[in-house]
Tab-separated table of C-alpha atoms in Angstrom:
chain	number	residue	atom	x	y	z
A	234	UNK	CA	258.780	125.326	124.863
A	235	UNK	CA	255.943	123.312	125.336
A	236	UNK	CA	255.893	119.792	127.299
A	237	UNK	CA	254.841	116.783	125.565
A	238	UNK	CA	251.624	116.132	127.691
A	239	UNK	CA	251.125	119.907	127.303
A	240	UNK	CA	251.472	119.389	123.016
A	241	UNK	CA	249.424	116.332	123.202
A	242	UNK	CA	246.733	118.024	124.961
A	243	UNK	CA	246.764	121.052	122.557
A	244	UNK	CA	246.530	118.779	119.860
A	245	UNK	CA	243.495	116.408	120.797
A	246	UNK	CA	242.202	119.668	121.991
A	247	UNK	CA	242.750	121.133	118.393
A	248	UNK	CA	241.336	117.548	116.921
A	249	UNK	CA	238.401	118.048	118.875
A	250	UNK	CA	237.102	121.196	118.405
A	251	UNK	CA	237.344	120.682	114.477
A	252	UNK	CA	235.162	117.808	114.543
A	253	UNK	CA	232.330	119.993	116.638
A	254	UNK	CA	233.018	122.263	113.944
A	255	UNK	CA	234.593	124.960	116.778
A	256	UNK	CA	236.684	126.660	114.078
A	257	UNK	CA	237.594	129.659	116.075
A	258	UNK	CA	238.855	127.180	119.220
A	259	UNK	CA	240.408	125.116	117.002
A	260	UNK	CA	243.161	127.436	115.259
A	261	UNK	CA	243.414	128.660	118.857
A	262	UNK	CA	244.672	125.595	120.222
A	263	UNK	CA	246.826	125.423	116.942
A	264	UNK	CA	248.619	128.716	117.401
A	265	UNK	CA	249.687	127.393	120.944
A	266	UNK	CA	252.048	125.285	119.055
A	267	UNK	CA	255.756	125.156	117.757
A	268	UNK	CA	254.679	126.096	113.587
A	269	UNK	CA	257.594	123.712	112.805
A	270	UNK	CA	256.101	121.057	115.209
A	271	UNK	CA	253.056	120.734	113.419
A	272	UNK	CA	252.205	117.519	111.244
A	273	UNK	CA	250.763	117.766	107.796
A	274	UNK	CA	246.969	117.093	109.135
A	275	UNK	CA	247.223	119.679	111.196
A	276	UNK	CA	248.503	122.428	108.569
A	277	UNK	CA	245.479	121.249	106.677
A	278	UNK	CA	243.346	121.929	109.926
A	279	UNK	CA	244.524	125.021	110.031
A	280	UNK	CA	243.364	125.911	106.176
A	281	UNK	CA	240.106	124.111	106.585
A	282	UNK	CA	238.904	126.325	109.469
A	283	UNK	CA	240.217	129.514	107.610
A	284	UNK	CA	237.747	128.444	104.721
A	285	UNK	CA	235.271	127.589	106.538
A	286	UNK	CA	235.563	131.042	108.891
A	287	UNK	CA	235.496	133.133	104.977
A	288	UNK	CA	239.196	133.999	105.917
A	289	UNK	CA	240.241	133.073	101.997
A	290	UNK	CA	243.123	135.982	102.212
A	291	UNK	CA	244.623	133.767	104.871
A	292	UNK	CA	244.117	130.677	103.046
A	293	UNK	CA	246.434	132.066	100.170
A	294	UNK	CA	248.789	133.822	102.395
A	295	UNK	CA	249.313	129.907	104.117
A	296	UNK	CA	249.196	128.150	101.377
A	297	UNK	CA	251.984	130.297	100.180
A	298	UNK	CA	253.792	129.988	102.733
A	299	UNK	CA	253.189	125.969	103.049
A	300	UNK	CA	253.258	125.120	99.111
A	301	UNK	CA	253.878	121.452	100.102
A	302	UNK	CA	250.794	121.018	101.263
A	303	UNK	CA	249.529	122.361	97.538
A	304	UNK	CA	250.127	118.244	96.787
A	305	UNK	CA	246.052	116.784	97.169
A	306	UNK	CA	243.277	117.216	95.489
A	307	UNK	CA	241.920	118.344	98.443
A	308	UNK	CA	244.330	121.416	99.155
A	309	UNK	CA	244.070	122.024	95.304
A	310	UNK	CA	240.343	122.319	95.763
A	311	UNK	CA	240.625	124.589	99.224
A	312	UNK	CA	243.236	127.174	96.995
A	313	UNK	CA	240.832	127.248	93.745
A	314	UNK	CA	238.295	128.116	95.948
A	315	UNK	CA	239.911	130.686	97.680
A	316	UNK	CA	241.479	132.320	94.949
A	317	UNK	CA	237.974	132.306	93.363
A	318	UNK	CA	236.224	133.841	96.795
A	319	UNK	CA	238.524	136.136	96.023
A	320	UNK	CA	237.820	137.410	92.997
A	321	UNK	CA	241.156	135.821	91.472
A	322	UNK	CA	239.222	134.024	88.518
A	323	UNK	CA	241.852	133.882	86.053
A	324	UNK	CA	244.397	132.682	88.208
A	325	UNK	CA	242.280	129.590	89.607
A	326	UNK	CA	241.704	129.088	86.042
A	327	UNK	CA	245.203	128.668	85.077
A	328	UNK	CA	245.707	126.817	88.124
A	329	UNK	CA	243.296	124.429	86.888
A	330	UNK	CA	244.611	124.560	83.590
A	331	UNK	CA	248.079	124.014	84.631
A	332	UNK	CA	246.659	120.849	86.735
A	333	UNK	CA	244.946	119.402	83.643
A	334	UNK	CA	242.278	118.350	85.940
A	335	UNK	CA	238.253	118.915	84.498
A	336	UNK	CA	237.083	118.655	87.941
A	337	UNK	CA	238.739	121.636	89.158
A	338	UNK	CA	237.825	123.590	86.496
A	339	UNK	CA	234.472	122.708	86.618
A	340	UNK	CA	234.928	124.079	90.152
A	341	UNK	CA	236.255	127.406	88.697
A	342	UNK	CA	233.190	127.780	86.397
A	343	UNK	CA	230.642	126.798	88.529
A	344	UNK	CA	232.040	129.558	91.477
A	345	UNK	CA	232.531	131.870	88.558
A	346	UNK	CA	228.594	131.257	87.423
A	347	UNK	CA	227.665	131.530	91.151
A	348	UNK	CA	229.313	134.796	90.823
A	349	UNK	CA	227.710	136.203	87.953
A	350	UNK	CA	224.799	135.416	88.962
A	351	UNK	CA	224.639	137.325	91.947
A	352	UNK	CA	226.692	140.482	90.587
A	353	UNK	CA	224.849	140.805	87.282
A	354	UNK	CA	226.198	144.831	86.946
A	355	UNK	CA	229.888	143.319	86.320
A	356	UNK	CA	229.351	142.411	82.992
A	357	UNK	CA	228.306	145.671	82.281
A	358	UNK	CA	231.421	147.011	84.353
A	359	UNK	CA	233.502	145.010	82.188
A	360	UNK	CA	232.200	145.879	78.819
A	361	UNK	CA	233.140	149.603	79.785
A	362	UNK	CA	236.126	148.764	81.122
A	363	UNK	CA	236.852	146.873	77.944
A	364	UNK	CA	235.693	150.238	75.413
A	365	UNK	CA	238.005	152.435	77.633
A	366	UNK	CA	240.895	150.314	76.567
A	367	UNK	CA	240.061	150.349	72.633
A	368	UNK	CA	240.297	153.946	73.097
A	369	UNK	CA	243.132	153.973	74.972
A	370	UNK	CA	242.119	155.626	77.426
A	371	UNK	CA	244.452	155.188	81.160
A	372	UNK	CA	245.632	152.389	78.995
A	373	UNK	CA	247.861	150.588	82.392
A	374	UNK	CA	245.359	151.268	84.857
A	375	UNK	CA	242.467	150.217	82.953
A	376	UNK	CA	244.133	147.281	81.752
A	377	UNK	CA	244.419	146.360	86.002
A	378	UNK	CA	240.773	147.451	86.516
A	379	UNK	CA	239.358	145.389	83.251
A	380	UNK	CA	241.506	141.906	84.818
A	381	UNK	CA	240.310	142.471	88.359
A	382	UNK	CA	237.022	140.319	88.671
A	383	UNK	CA	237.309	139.548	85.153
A	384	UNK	CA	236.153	135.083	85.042
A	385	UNK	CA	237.588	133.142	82.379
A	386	UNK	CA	234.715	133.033	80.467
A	387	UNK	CA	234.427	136.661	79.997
A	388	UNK	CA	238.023	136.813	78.974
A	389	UNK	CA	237.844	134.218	76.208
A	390	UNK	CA	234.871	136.429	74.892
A	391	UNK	CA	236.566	139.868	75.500
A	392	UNK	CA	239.867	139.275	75.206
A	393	UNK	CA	239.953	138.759	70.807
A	394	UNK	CA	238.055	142.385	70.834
A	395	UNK	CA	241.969	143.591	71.605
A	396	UNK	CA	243.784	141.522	68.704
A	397	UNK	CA	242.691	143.710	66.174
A	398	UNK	CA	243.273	147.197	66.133
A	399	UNK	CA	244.565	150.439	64.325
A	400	UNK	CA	246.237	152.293	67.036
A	401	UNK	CA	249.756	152.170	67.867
A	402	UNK	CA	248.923	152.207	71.406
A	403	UNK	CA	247.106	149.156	71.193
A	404	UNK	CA	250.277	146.829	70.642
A	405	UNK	CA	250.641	146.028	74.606
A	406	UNK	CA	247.117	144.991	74.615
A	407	UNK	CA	247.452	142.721	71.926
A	408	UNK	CA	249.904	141.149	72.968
A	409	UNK	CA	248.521	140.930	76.657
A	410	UNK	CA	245.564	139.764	74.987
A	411	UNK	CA	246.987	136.941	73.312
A	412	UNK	CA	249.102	135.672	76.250
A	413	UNK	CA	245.832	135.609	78.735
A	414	UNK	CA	244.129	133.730	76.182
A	415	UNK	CA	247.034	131.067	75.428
A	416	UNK	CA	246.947	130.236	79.305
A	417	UNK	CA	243.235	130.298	78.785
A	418	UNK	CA	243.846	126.938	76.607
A	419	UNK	CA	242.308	129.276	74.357
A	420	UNK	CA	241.796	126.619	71.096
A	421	UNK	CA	239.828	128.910	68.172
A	422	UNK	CA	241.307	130.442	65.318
A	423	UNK	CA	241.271	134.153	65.725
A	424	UNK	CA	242.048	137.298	63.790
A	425	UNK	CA	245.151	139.337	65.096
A	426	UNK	CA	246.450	142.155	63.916
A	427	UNK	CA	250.658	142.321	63.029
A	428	UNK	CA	252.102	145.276	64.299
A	429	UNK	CA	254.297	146.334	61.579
A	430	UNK	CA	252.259	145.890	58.724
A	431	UNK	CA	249.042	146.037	60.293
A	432	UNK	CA	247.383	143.438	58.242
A	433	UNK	CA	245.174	140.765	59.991
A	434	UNK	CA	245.729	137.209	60.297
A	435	UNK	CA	243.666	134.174	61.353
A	436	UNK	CA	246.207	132.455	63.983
A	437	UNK	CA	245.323	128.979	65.553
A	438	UNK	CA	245.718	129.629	69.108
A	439	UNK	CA	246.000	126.019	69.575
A	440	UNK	CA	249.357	125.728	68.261
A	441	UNK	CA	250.921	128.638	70.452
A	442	UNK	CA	252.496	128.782	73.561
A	443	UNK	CA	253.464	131.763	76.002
A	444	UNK	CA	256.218	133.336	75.114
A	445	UNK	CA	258.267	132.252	78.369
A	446	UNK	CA	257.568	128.522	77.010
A	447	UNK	CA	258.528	129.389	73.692
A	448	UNK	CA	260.812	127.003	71.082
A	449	UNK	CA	261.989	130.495	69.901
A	450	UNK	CA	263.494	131.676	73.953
A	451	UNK	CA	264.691	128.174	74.717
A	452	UNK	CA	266.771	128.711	71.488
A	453	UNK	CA	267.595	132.444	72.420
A	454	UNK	CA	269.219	131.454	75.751
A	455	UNK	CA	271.695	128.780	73.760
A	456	UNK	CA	272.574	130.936	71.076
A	457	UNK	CA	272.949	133.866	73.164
A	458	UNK	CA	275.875	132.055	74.805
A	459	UNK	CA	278.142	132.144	72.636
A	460	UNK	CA	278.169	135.962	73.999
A	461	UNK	CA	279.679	134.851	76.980
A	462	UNK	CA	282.840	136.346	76.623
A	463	UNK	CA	281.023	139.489	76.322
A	464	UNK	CA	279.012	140.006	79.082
A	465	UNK	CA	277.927	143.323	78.173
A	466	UNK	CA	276.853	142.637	74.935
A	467	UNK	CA	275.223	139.722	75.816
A	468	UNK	CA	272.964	141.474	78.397
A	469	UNK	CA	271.983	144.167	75.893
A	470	UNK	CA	271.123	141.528	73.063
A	471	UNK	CA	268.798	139.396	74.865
A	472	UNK	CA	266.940	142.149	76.170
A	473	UNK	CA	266.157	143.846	73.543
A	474	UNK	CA	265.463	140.342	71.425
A	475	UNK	CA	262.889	139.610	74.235
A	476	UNK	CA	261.481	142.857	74.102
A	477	UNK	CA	261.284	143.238	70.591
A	478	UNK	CA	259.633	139.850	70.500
A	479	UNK	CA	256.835	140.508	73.324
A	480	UNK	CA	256.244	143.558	71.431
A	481	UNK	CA	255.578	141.117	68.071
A	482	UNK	CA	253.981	138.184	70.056
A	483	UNK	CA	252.051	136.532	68.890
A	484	UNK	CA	254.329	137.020	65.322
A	485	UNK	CA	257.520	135.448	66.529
A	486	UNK	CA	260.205	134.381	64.480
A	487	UNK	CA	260.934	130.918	62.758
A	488	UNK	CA	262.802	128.872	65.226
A	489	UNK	CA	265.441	128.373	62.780
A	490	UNK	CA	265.765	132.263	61.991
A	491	UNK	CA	266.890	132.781	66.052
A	492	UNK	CA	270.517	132.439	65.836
A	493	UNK	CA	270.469	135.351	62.955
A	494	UNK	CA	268.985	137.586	65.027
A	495	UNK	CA	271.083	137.133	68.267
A	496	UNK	CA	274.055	137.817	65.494
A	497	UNK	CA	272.093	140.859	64.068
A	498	UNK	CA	271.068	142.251	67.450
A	499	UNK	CA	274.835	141.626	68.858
A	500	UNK	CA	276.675	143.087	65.827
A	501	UNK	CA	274.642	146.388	65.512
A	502	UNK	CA	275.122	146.806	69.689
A	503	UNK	CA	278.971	146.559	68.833
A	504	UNK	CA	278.994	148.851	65.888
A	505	UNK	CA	276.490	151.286	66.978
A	506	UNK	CA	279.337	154.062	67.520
A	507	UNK	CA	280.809	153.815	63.902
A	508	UNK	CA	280.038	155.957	61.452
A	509	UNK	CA	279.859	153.928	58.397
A	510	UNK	CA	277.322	150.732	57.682
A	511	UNK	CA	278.240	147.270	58.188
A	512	UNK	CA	277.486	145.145	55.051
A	513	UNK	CA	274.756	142.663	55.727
A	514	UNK	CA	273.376	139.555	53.656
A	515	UNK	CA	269.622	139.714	52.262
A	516	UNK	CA	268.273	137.554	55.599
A	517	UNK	CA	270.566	139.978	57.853
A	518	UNK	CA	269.654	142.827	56.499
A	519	UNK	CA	266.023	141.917	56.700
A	520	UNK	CA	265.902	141.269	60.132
A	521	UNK	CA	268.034	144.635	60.868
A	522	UNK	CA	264.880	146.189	58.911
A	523	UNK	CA	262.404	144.670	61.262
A	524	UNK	CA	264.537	145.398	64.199
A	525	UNK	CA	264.541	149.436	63.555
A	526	UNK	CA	260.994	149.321	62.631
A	527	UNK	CA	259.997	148.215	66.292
A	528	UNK	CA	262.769	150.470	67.548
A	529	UNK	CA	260.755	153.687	65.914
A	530	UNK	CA	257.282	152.331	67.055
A	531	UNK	CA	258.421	150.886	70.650
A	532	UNK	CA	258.437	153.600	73.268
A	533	UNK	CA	254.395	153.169	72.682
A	534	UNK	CA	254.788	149.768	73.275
A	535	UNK	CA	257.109	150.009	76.149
């Protein structure tokens, strides 16, 4: 335990050496203190000299670690930055996004430009990467090889190449696809492929959301509990409704068509041992249709 003149010291000592730009001394007079003793300026202190020493794994690591500090514009900047510096385009850019601020994402394109510029083979790189997963080739791994490096620009020009398709095994990827592209604030009208009747249609991307922010889940998890009572049912409904639905995405539902299938999906996982069909009306019976159709096609998906 350290003595108050001994803290004070440490501290002006710390405050010092930043402002002579002694990084290195600085965090070293830092790390002499309690963690829990330090005050807000000096957690910032602490990120500034690990940007400023390149250390941009340890900026994330801190900054997870200390989210309140994630509250200015200038601890917003520090984590775009890193996560850019690191490669981790997409994320600043939903970061930015998510902030609704055109200064940061001007940030993210200009350090995403920067890069380009000076790695000119990655575009290249990523045009491969992109073939290998139209022919479904290592289909999960190439999937985590095409995102890793991939900016946002790229993404938004790639990324509709995957909503059409013929393959079966293309169904995760456009679905992926479409996801990446809604964070993306992705605003065009844009072909995509349905994956039961494998027709094309031109979706306005501006009027979706992820499927986690959906109308359509918000109304699955109030319907659903009405399953309460049956806790075993209930667990094996909404899975398979949420599965069955990221395997559709972007093709989801009608919001008003949600509480028919939590009773479809619920009924057929309490009647699946008897022998003999359970009568269904027309809008039942059609959504028990769609249901086994993705059950035949999913273990591609899945």
């Amino acid at each position: 335990m350290l003595f108050p003149e001994e803290h004070q010291r440490l501290q002006e000592q710390a405050k010092t050496a930043f402002l002579n730009e002694e990084y290195h001394a600085c965090l070293s007079a830092l790390a002499q203190l309690v963690p829990e003793s330090l005050a807000k300026e000096e957690q910032e202190m602490i990120v500034h000299c690990q940007m400023a020493l390149g250390e941009y794994e340890a900026v994330l690591l801190y900054l997870k670690e200390h989210a309140a500090l994630l509250t200015t514009q200038n601890m917003y900047t520090c984590y775009i930055q890193a996560l850019c510096k690191t490669y981790r385009f997409l994320d600043a850019w939903f970061v930015s996004c998510a902030l609704g601020q055109d200064d940061l994402q001007q940030t993210v394109l200009m350090m995403e430009n920067g890069y380009l510029q000076f790695h000119p083979e990655q575009a290249t790189q990523k045009a491969r990467q992109l073939l290998d997963l139209k022919q479904g080739k290592r289909q999960a791994k190439a999937w985590l090889a095409f995102l890793e490096g991939l900016t946002s620009q790229q993404a938004k020009t790639l990324l509709p190449e995957l909503l059409v398709y013929q393959a079966e095994t293309q169904v995760a990827l456009k679905s992926k696809a479409a996801e990446l592209l809604v964070k993306l604030n992705e605003s065009r009208v844009l072909d995509v492929t349905h994956p039961l009747t494998k027709q094309q249609h031109a979706i306005d991307f501006s009027t979706l959301t992820t499927l986690e922010g959906s109308k359509q889940l918000q109304v699955l998890d109030q319907e659903s509990r009405r399953l309460a009572n049956e806790p075993q049912t209930l667990a094996a409904t909404v899975a398979e409704i949420r599965a069955h639905w990221a395997y559709l995405y972007p093709f989801l539902p009608e919001v008003k068509d949600v509480t028919q299938w939590v009773d479809v999906y619920a009924l057929d996982y309490k009647v699946s041992h008897l022998a003999q069909p359970v009568h269904q009306e027309i809008a039942l019976a059609n959504i028990q249709e769609t249901k086994e159709k993705i059950r035949l096609k999913f273990s591609l998906f899945s």
